[in-house]
Amino acid sequence: VYDTLADWETGYTTAFLAQNGYTVRTVGPEREPVTTMGGLRIQPDLALAELRPEDSALLVLPGAGLWDAGDDLAPFARTARAFLDAEVPVAAICGATAGLAREGLLDDRAHTSAVSF
């Protein structure tokens, strides 16, 4: 979770995972609260530096205004690389796919993001 998170994008996914035996944990840049696009304040369970692929089944990166507003979310894209290197699936939604593309993670990987030119 991060500031400007598109809070509507993860609802079905997190509900499905939670109802099927997975523990959903929120991860922020730090443990300080973040504010979503919808104005919700979320207190992350973990800081990004505490997240470990070997303790995870999936990384979900929702869209956010910050994905295209600078490098604030680049650490999340770098974390996605570590997850993929550890063969842990990564799901990027909307603007998060742009962050993965900038990290070079979509160059040789099939994806359903926007057309590249």
mmCIF file of N, CA and C in Angstrom:
data_model
loop_
_atom_site.group_PDB
_atom_site.id
_atom_site.type_symbol
_atom_site.label_atom_id
_atom_site.label_comp_id
_atom_site.label_asym_id
_atom_site.label_seq_id
_atom_site.Cartn_x
_atom_site.Cartn_y
_atom_site.Cartn_z
ATOM 1 N N VAL A 1 0.854 -1.176 0.000
ATOM 2 C CA VAL A 1 0.000 0.000 0.000
ATOM 3 C C VAL A 1 0.891 1.228 0.000
ATOM 4 N N TYR A 2 0.419 2.256 -0.684
ATOM 5 C CA TYR A 2 1.218 3.477 -0.821
ATOM 6 C C TYR A 2 0.257 4.625 -1.084
ATOM 7 N N ASP A 3 0.740 5.851 -0.837
ATOM 8 C CA ASP A 3 -0.094 7.018 -1.090
ATOM 9 C C ASP A 3 -0.589 7.002 -2.533
ATOM 10 N N THR A 4 -1.783 7.451 -2.737
ATOM 11 C CA THR A 4 -2.513 7.520 -4.016
ATOM 12 C C THR A 4 -2.913 6.144 -4.556
ATOM 13 N N LEU A 5 -2.831 5.103 -3.718
ATOM 14 C CA LEU A 5 -3.263 3.765 -4.099
ATOM 15 C C LEU A 5 -4.682 3.805 -4.637
ATOM 16 N N ALA A 6 -4.914 3.119 -5.747
ATOM 17 C CA ALA A 6 -6.266 2.990 -6.314
ATOM 18 C C ALA A 6 -6.993 1.928 -5.495
ATOM 19 N N ASP A 7 -7.638 2.359 -4.433
ATOM 20 C CA ASP A 7 -8.159 1.447 -3.413
ATOM 21 C C ASP A 7 -9.225 0.479 -3.909
ATOM 22 N N TRP A 8 -9.841 0.730 -5.026
ATOM 23 C CA TRP A 8 -10.887 -0.146 -5.555
ATOM 24 C C TRP A 8 -10.323 -1.331 -6.332
ATOM 25 N N GLU A 9 -9.047 -1.308 -6.667
ATOM 26 C CA GLU A 9 -8.494 -2.307 -7.575
ATOM 27 C C GLU A 9 -8.206 -3.668 -6.941
ATOM 28 N N THR A 10 -8.132 -3.753 -5.645
ATOM 29 C CA THR A 10 -7.732 -5.012 -5.010
ATOM 30 C C THR A 10 -8.870 -5.737 -4.297
ATOM 31 N N GLY A 11 -10.054 -5.177 -4.288
ATOM 32 C CA GLY A 11 -11.154 -5.726 -3.501
ATOM 33 C C GLY A 11 -11.467 -7.189 -3.753
ATOM 34 N N TYR A 12 -11.698 -7.562 -5.001
ATOM 35 C CA TYR A 12 -12.034 -8.957 -5.310
ATOM 36 C C TYR A 12 -10.875 -9.892 -4.982
ATOM 37 N N THR A 13 -9.678 -9.459 -5.311
ATOM 38 C CA THR A 13 -8.503 -10.301 -5.081
ATOM 39 C C THR A 13 -8.283 -10.568 -3.606
ATOM 40 N N THR A 14 -8.268 -9.523 -2.804
ATOM 41 C CA THR A 14 -8.005 -9.725 -1.377
ATOM 42 C C THR A 14 -9.126 -10.509 -0.712
ATOM 43 N N ALA A 15 -10.370 -10.274 -1.103
ATOM 44 C CA ALA A 15 -11.486 -11.037 -0.533
ATOM 45 C C ALA A 15 -11.353 -12.512 -0.891
ATOM 46 N N PHE A 16 -11.045 -12.813 -2.150
ATOM 47 C CA PHE A 16 -10.887 -14.199 -2.581
ATOM 48 C C PHE A 16 -9.761 -14.887 -1.808
ATOM 49 N N LEU A 17 -8.616 -14.218 -1.725
ATOM 50 C CA LEU A 17 -7.477 -14.811 -1.026
ATOM 51 C C LEU A 17 -7.799 -15.056 0.442
ATOM 52 N N ALA A 18 -8.377 -14.074 1.114
ATOM 53 C CA ALA A 18 -8.696 -14.211 2.532
ATOM 54 C C ALA A 18 -9.712 -15.324 2.782
ATOM 55 N N GLN A 19 -10.667 -15.477 1.878
ATOM 56 C CA GLN A 19 -11.692 -16.510 2.048
ATOM 57 C C GLN A 19 -11.207 -17.904 1.654
ATOM 58 N N ASN A 20 -10.017 -17.972 1.102
ATOM 59 C CA ASN A 20 -9.477 -19.258 0.680
ATOM 60 C C ASN A 20 -8.183 -19.624 1.403
ATOM 61 N N GLY A 21 -8.060 -19.154 2.632
ATOM 62 C CA GLY A 21 -6.988 -19.604 3.502
ATOM 63 C C GLY A 21 -5.697 -18.820 3.491
ATOM 64 N N TYR A 22 -5.635 -17.739 2.731
ATOM 65 C CA TYR A 22 -4.419 -16.927 2.707
ATOM 66 C C TYR A 22 -4.543 -15.779 3.694
ATOM 67 N N THR A 23 -3.447 -15.404 4.285
ATOM 68 C CA THR A 23 -3.394 -14.228 5.134
ATOM 69 C C THR A 23 -2.956 -13.055 4.263
ATOM 70 N N VAL A 24 -3.775 -12.030 4.181
ATOM 71 C CA VAL A 24 -3.441 -10.842 3.387
ATOM 72 C C VAL A 24 -2.761 -9.847 4.314
ATOM 73 N N ARG A 25 -1.566 -9.442 3.945
ATOM 74 C CA ARG A 25 -0.810 -8.464 4.729
ATOM 75 C C ARG A 25 -0.568 -7.243 3.855
ATOM 76 N N THR A 26 -0.698 -6.074 4.439
ATOM 77 C CA THR A 26 -0.408 -4.849 3.696
ATOM 78 C C THR A 26 1.031 -4.430 3.965
ATOM 79 N N VAL A 27 1.678 -3.932 2.911
ATOM 80 C CA VAL A 27 3.084 -3.547 2.986
ATOM 81 C C VAL A 27 3.206 -2.132 2.448
ATOM 82 N N GLY A 28 3.743 -1.248 3.258
ATOM 83 C CA GLY A 28 3.934 0.137 2.853
ATOM 84 C C GLY A 28 5.407 0.463 2.706
ATOM 85 N N PRO A 29 5.706 1.657 2.198
ATOM 86 C CA PRO A 29 7.113 2.070 2.127
ATOM 87 C C PRO A 29 7.773 1.978 3.505
ATOM 88 N N GLU A 30 7.040 2.369 4.504
ATOM 89 C CA GLU A 30 7.404 2.252 5.922
ATOM 90 C C GLU A 30 6.149 1.762 6.626
ATOM 91 N N ARG A 31 6.118 1.800 7.938
ATOM 92 C CA ARG A 31 4.917 1.379 8.666
ATOM 93 C C ARG A 31 3.952 2.535 8.952
ATOM 94 N N GLU A 32 4.274 3.729 8.466
ATOM 95 C CA GLU A 32 3.395 4.872 8.670
ATOM 96 C C GLU A 32 2.156 4.740 7.785
ATOM 97 N N PRO A 33 1.021 5.287 8.227
ATOM 98 C CA PRO A 33 -0.205 5.205 7.426
ATOM 99 C C PRO A 33 -0.033 5.866 6.056
ATOM 100 N N VAL A 34 -0.743 5.326 5.084
ATOM 101 C CA VAL A 34 -0.795 5.898 3.740
ATOM 102 C C VAL A 34 -2.234 6.309 3.459
ATOM 103 N N THR A 35 -2.413 7.175 2.471
ATOM 104 C CA THR A 35 -3.749 7.641 2.104
ATOM 105 C C THR A 35 -4.023 7.269 0.652
ATOM 106 N N THR A 36 -5.124 6.564 0.428
ATOM 107 C CA THR A 36 -5.489 6.102 -0.902
ATOM 108 C C THR A 36 -6.120 7.225 -1.710
ATOM 109 N N MET A 37 -6.357 6.960 -2.999
ATOM 110 C CA MET A 37 -7.054 7.931 -3.851
ATOM 111 C C MET A 37 -8.426 8.260 -3.295
ATOM 112 N N GLY A 38 -9.062 7.266 -2.701
ATOM 113 C CA GLY A 38 -10.400 7.457 -2.145
ATOM 114 C C GLY A 38 -10.399 8.117 -0.775
ATOM 115 N N GLY A 39 -9.222 8.461 -0.265
ATOM 116 C CA GLY A 39 -9.125 9.135 1.020
ATOM 117 C C GLY A 39 -9.084 8.207 2.228
ATOM 118 N N LEU A 40 -8.982 6.891 2.001
ATOM 119 C CA LEU A 40 -8.875 5.956 3.115
ATOM 120 C C LEU A 40 -7.455 5.958 3.647
ATOM 121 N N ARG A 41 -7.340 5.908 4.962
ATOM 122 C CA ARG A 41 -6.015 5.797 5.578
ATOM 123 C C ARG A 41 -5.792 4.336 5.918
ATOM 124 N N ILE A 42 -4.649 3.808 5.497
ATOM 125 C CA ILE A 42 -4.313 2.413 5.747
ATOM 126 C C ILE A 42 -3.013 2.358 6.537
ATOM 127 N N GLN A 43 -3.028 1.594 7.614
ATOM 128 C CA GLN A 43 -1.833 1.357 8.417
ATOM 129 C C GLN A 43 -1.183 0.064 7.916
ATOM 130 N N PRO A 44 -0.034 0.138 7.261
ATOM 131 C CA PRO A 44 0.610 -1.078 6.753
ATOM 132 C C PRO A 44 0.993 -2.040 7.873
ATOM 133 N N ASP A 45 0.883 -3.331 7.576
ATOM 134 C CA ASP A 45 1.322 -4.366 8.513
ATOM 135 C C ASP A 45 2.839 -4.451 8.567
ATOM 136 N N LEU A 46 3.477 -4.219 7.421
ATOM 137 C CA LEU A 46 4.929 -4.334 7.295
ATOM 138 C C LEU A 46 5.483 -3.156 6.515
ATOM 139 N N ALA A 47 6.748 -2.876 6.730
ATOM 140 C CA ALA A 47 7.480 -1.946 5.865
ATOM 141 C C ALA A 47 8.068 -2.768 4.713
ATOM 142 N N LEU A 48 8.247 -2.160 3.571
ATOM 143 C CA LEU A 48 8.757 -2.855 2.393
ATOM 144 C C LEU A 48 10.071 -3.582 2.689
ATOM 145 N N ALA A 49 10.930 -2.983 3.491
ATOM 146 C CA ALA A 49 12.215 -3.600 3.823
ATOM 147 C C ALA A 49 12.052 -4.903 4.608
ATOM 148 N N GLU A 50 10.897 -5.103 5.210
ATOM 149 C CA GLU A 50 10.640 -6.319 5.993
ATOM 150 C C GLU A 50 10.046 -7.456 5.162
ATOM 151 N N LEU A 51 9.614 -7.166 3.953
ATOM 152 C CA LEU A 51 8.942 -8.145 3.109
ATOM 153 C C LEU A 51 9.942 -9.114 2.509
ATOM 154 N N ARG A 52 9.625 -10.413 2.588
ATOM 155 C CA ARG A 52 10.528 -11.444 2.073
ATOM 156 C C ARG A 52 9.756 -12.382 1.145
ATOM 157 N N PRO A 53 10.252 -12.592 -0.062
ATOM 158 C CA PRO A 53 9.570 -13.496 -0.991
ATOM 159 C C PRO A 53 9.339 -14.894 -0.400
ATOM 160 N N GLU A 54 10.305 -15.393 0.347
ATOM 161 C CA GLU A 54 10.187 -16.753 0.883
ATOM 162 C C GLU A 54 9.061 -16.900 1.909
ATOM 163 N N ASP A 55 8.552 -15.777 2.408
ATOM 164 C CA ASP A 55 7.434 -15.802 3.352
ATOM 165 C C ASP A 55 6.109 -15.478 2.679
ATOM 166 N N SER A 56 6.097 -15.427 1.351
ATOM 167 C CA SER A 56 4.940 -14.935 0.609
ATOM 168 C C SER A 56 4.511 -15.912 -0.476
ATOM 169 N N ALA A 57 3.214 -15.872 -0.802
ATOM 170 C CA ALA A 57 2.681 -16.689 -1.886
ATOM 171 C C ALA A 57 2.431 -15.853 -3.140
ATOM 172 N N LEU A 58 2.326 -14.534 -2.975
ATOM 173 C CA LEU A 58 1.963 -13.653 -4.081
ATOM 174 C C LEU A 58 2.246 -12.211 -3.670
ATOM 175 N N LEU A 59 2.672 -11.396 -4.623
ATOM 176 C CA LEU A 59 2.803 -9.954 -4.412
ATOM 177 C C LEU A 59 1.808 -9.270 -5.342
ATOM 178 N N VAL A 60 0.927 -8.454 -4.773
ATOM 179 C CA VAL A 60 -0.050 -7.705 -5.555
ATOM 180 C C VAL A 60 0.315 -6.228 -5.493
ATOM 181 N N LEU A 61 0.525 -5.622 -6.651
ATOM 182 C CA LEU A 61 0.851 -4.202 -6.734
ATOM 183 C C LEU A 61 -0.291 -3.482 -7.443
ATOM 184 N N PRO A 62 -1.117 -2.739 -6.704
ATOM 185 C CA PRO A 62 -2.209 -1.987 -7.328
ATOM 186 C C PRO A 62 -1.693 -0.717 -8.004
ATOM 187 N N GLY A 63 -2.536 -0.158 -8.840
ATOM 188 C CA GLY A 63 -2.216 1.124 -9.452
ATOM 189 C C GLY A 63 -2.236 2.235 -8.410
ATOM 190 N N ALA A 64 -1.664 3.349 -8.790
ATOM 191 C CA ALA A 64 -1.612 4.543 -7.933
ATOM 192 C C ALA A 64 -1.127 5.703 -8.787
ATOM 193 N N GLY A 65 -1.545 6.893 -8.434
ATOM 194 C CA GLY A 65 -1.076 8.074 -9.139
ATOM 195 C C GLY A 65 0.437 8.220 -9.094
ATOM 196 N N LEU A 66 1.056 7.738 -8.023
ATOM 197 C CA LEU A 66 2.503 7.889 -7.862
ATOM 198 C C LEU A 66 3.327 7.042 -8.832
ATOM 199 N N TRP A 67 2.733 6.018 -9.446
ATOM 200 C CA TRP A 67 3.509 5.200 -10.385
ATOM 201 C C TRP A 67 4.044 6.034 -11.545
ATOM 202 N N ASP A 68 3.315 7.061 -11.942
ATOM 203 C CA ASP A 68 3.748 7.880 -13.073
ATOM 204 C C ASP A 68 4.150 9.296 -12.663
ATOM 205 N N ALA A 69 4.373 9.504 -11.388
ATOM 206 C CA ALA A 69 4.685 10.847 -10.905
ATOM 207 C C ALA A 69 6.094 10.965 -10.346
ATOM 208 N N GLY A 70 6.970 10.059 -10.709
ATOM 209 C CA GLY A 70 8.331 10.094 -10.185
ATOM 210 C C GLY A 70 8.788 8.699 -9.818
ATOM 211 N N ASP A 71 9.774 8.630 -8.938
ATOM 212 C CA ASP A 71 10.377 7.346 -8.574
ATOM 213 C C ASP A 71 10.005 6.868 -7.177
ATOM 214 N N ASP A 72 8.990 7.473 -6.561
ATOM 215 C CA ASP A 72 8.627 7.090 -5.189
ATOM 216 C C ASP A 72 8.312 5.609 -5.047
ATOM 217 N N LEU A 73 7.722 5.012 -6.078
ATOM 218 C CA LEU A 73 7.320 3.607 -5.979
ATOM 219 C C LEU A 73 8.308 2.646 -6.635
ATOM 220 N N ALA A 74 9.421 3.158 -7.139
ATOM 221 C CA ALA A 74 10.441 2.295 -7.746
ATOM 222 C C ALA A 74 10.900 1.179 -6.800
ATOM 223 N N PRO A 75 10.998 1.407 -5.488
ATOM 224 C CA PRO A 75 11.377 0.305 -4.600
ATOM 225 C C PRO A 75 10.392 -0.876 -4.652
ATOM 226 N N PHE A 76 9.124 -0.606 -4.924
ATOM 227 C CA PHE A 76 8.150 -1.692 -5.048
ATOM 228 C C PHE A 76 8.413 -2.489 -6.321
ATOM 229 N N ALA A 77 8.793 -1.830 -7.403
ATOM 230 C CA ALA A 77 9.138 -2.535 -8.640
ATOM 231 C C ALA A 77 10.393 -3.376 -8.444
ATOM 232 N N ARG A 78 11.371 -2.845 -7.714
ATOM 233 C CA ARG A 78 12.582 -3.620 -7.428
ATOM 234 C C ARG A 78 12.235 -4.845 -6.573
ATOM 235 N N THR A 79 11.292 -4.674 -5.661
ATOM 236 C CA THR A 79 10.842 -5.805 -4.846
ATOM 237 C C THR A 79 10.164 -6.844 -5.726
ATOM 238 N N ALA A 80 9.399 -6.400 -6.720
ATOM 239 C CA ALA A 80 8.777 -7.339 -7.659
ATOM 240 C C ALA A 80 9.848 -8.174 -8.350
ATOM 241 N N ARG A 81 10.956 -7.553 -8.709
ATOM 242 C CA ARG A 81 12.058 -8.298 -9.335
ATOM 243 C C ARG A 81 12.557 -9.402 -8.397
ATOM 244 N N ALA A 82 12.721 -9.086 -7.126
ATOM 245 C CA ALA A 82 13.181 -10.084 -6.156
ATOM 246 C C ALA A 82 12.172 -11.224 -6.032
ATOM 247 N N PHE A 83 10.888 -10.901 -6.057
ATOM 248 C CA PHE A 83 9.850 -11.931 -5.991
ATOM 249 C C PHE A 83 9.909 -12.828 -7.222
ATOM 250 N N LEU A 84 10.017 -12.241 -8.383
ATOM 251 C CA LEU A 84 10.086 -13.037 -9.613
ATOM 252 C C LEU A 84 11.343 -13.893 -9.648
ATOM 253 N N ASP A 85 12.458 -13.341 -9.191
ATOM 254 C CA ASP A 85 13.697 -14.118 -9.124
ATOM 255 C C ASP A 85 13.544 -15.314 -8.200
ATOM 256 N N ALA A 86 12.705 -15.169 -7.156
ATOM 257 C CA ALA A 86 12.448 -16.250 -6.202
ATOM 258 C C ALA A 86 11.284 -17.134 -6.654
ATOM 259 N N GLU A 87 10.772 -16.887 -7.865
ATOM 260 C CA GLU A 87 9.663 -17.637 -8.454
ATOM 261 C C GLU A 87 8.366 -17.510 -7.651
ATOM 262 N N VAL A 88 8.170 -16.335 -7.045
ATOM 263 C CA VAL A 88 6.919 -16.008 -6.377
ATOM 264 C C VAL A 88 6.135 -15.113 -7.329
ATOM 265 N N PRO A 89 4.880 -15.461 -7.640
ATOM 266 C CA PRO A 89 4.104 -14.676 -8.600
ATOM 267 C C PRO A 89 3.900 -13.225 -8.172
ATOM 268 N N VAL A 90 3.833 -12.362 -9.171
ATOM 269 C CA VAL A 90 3.573 -10.934 -8.967
ATOM 270 C C VAL A 90 2.381 -10.563 -9.837
ATOM 271 N N ALA A 91 1.414 -9.877 -9.241
ATOM 272 C CA ALA A 91 0.264 -9.358 -9.977
ATOM 273 C C ALA A 91 0.318 -7.840 -9.920
ATOM 274 N N ALA A 92 0.481 -7.220 -11.062
ATOM 275 C CA ALA A 92 0.506 -5.757 -11.141
ATOM 276 C C ALA A 92 -0.774 -5.303 -11.821
ATOM 277 N N ILE A 93 -1.408 -4.305 -11.251
ATOM 278 C CA ILE A 93 -2.681 -3.806 -11.752
ATOM 279 C C ILE A 93 -2.493 -2.379 -12.248
ATOM 280 N N CYS A 94 -3.073 -2.082 -13.378
ATOM 281 C CA CYS A 94 -3.168 -0.726 -13.921
ATOM 282 C C CYS A 94 -1.801 -0.045 -13.936
ATOM 283 N N GLY A 95 -1.644 1.067 -13.257
ATOM 284 C CA GLY A 95 -0.416 1.852 -13.286
ATOM 285 C C GLY A 95 0.804 1.120 -12.763
ATOM 286 N N ALA A 96 0.611 0.091 -11.955
ATOM 287 C CA ALA A 96 1.759 -0.661 -11.453
ATOM 288 C C ALA A 96 2.489 -1.372 -12.584
ATOM 289 N N THR A 97 1.775 -1.676 -13.676
ATOM 290 C CA THR A 97 2.447 -2.314 -14.807
ATOM 291 C C THR A 97 3.481 -1.368 -15.424
ATOM 292 N N ALA A 98 3.211 -0.076 -15.383
ATOM 293 C CA ALA A 98 4.190 0.895 -15.895
ATOM 294 C C ALA A 98 5.456 0.866 -15.042
ATOM 295 N N GLY A 99 5.283 0.719 -13.738
ATOM 296 C CA GLY A 99 6.444 0.617 -12.856
ATOM 297 C C GLY A 99 7.259 -0.629 -13.144
ATOM 298 N N LEU A 100 6.574 -1.745 -13.411
ATOM 299 C CA LEU A 100 7.298 -2.966 -13.753
ATOM 300 C C LEU A 100 7.993 -2.828 -15.098
ATOM 301 N N ALA A 101 7.350 -2.150 -16.031
ATOM 302 C CA ALA A 101 7.973 -1.924 -17.343
ATOM 303 C C ALA A 101 9.235 -1.087 -17.196
ATOM 304 N N ARG A 102 9.181 -0.019 -16.395
ATOM 305 C CA ARG A 102 10.373 0.819 -16.194
ATOM 306 C C ARG A 102 11.499 0.027 -15.540
ATOM 307 N N GLU A 103 11.151 -0.954 -14.734
ATOM 308 C CA GLU A 103 12.149 -1.811 -14.091
ATOM 309 C C GLU A 103 12.678 -2.868 -15.063
ATOM 310 N N GLY A 104 12.085 -2.956 -16.255
ATOM 311 C CA GLY A 104 12.523 -3.919 -17.257
ATOM 312 C C GLY A 104 11.916 -5.304 -17.085
ATOM 313 N N LEU A 105 10.926 -5.421 -16.218
ATOM 314 C CA LEU A 105 10.364 -6.730 -15.910
ATOM 315 C C LEU A 105 9.371 -7.245 -16.952
ATOM 316 N N LEU A 106 8.933 -6.390 -17.864
ATOM 317 C CA LEU A 106 7.981 -6.830 -18.887
ATOM 318 C C LEU A 106 8.627 -7.004 -20.254
ATOM 319 N N ASP A 107 9.922 -6.735 -20.345
ATOM 320 C CA ASP A 107 10.614 -6.810 -21.633
ATOM 321 C C ASP A 107 10.513 -8.189 -22.275
ATOM 322 N N ASP A 108 10.684 -9.225 -21.488
ATOM 323 C CA ASP A 108 10.702 -10.589 -22.018
ATOM 324 C C ASP A 108 9.631 -11.453 -21.354
ATOM 325 N N ARG A 109 8.556 -10.841 -20.919
ATOM 326 C CA ARG A 109 7.524 -11.550 -20.179
ATOM 327 C C ARG A 109 6.156 -11.233 -20.785
ATOM 328 N N ALA A 110 5.355 -12.253 -21.003
ATOM 329 C CA ALA A 110 3.998 -12.021 -21.484
ATOM 330 C C ALA A 110 3.206 -11.271 -20.421
ATOM 331 N N HIS A 111 2.414 -10.290 -20.862
ATOM 332 C CA HIS A 111 1.609 -9.498 -19.928
ATOM 333 C C HIS A 111 0.403 -8.967 -20.671
ATOM 334 N N THR A 112 -0.520 -8.410 -19.903
ATOM 335 C CA THR A 112 -1.746 -7.859 -20.504
ATOM 336 C C THR A 112 -1.840 -6.359 -20.303
ATOM 337 N N SER A 113 -0.713 -5.714 -20.131
ATOM 338 C CA SER A 113 -0.705 -4.263 -19.953
ATOM 339 C C SER A 113 -0.889 -3.583 -21.313
ATOM 340 N N ALA A 114 -0.757 -2.287 -21.309
ATOM 341 C CA ALA A 114 -0.946 -1.502 -22.536
ATOM 342 C C ALA A 114 0.048 -1.923 -23.622
ATOM 343 N N VAL A 115 -0.300 -1.646 -24.836
ATOM 344 C CA VAL A 115 0.553 -1.968 -25.985
ATOM 345 C C VAL A 115 1.838 -1.161 -25.902
ATOM 346 N N SER A 116 2.942 -1.789 -26.185
ATOM 347 C CA SER A 116 4.217 -1.061 -26.214
ATOM 348 C C SER A 116 4.549 -0.700 -27.642
ATOM 349 N N PHE A 117 5.232 0.394 -27.811
ATOM 350 C CA PHE A 117 5.585 0.896 -29.135
ATOM 351 C C PHE A 117 7.063 0.794 -29.380
#
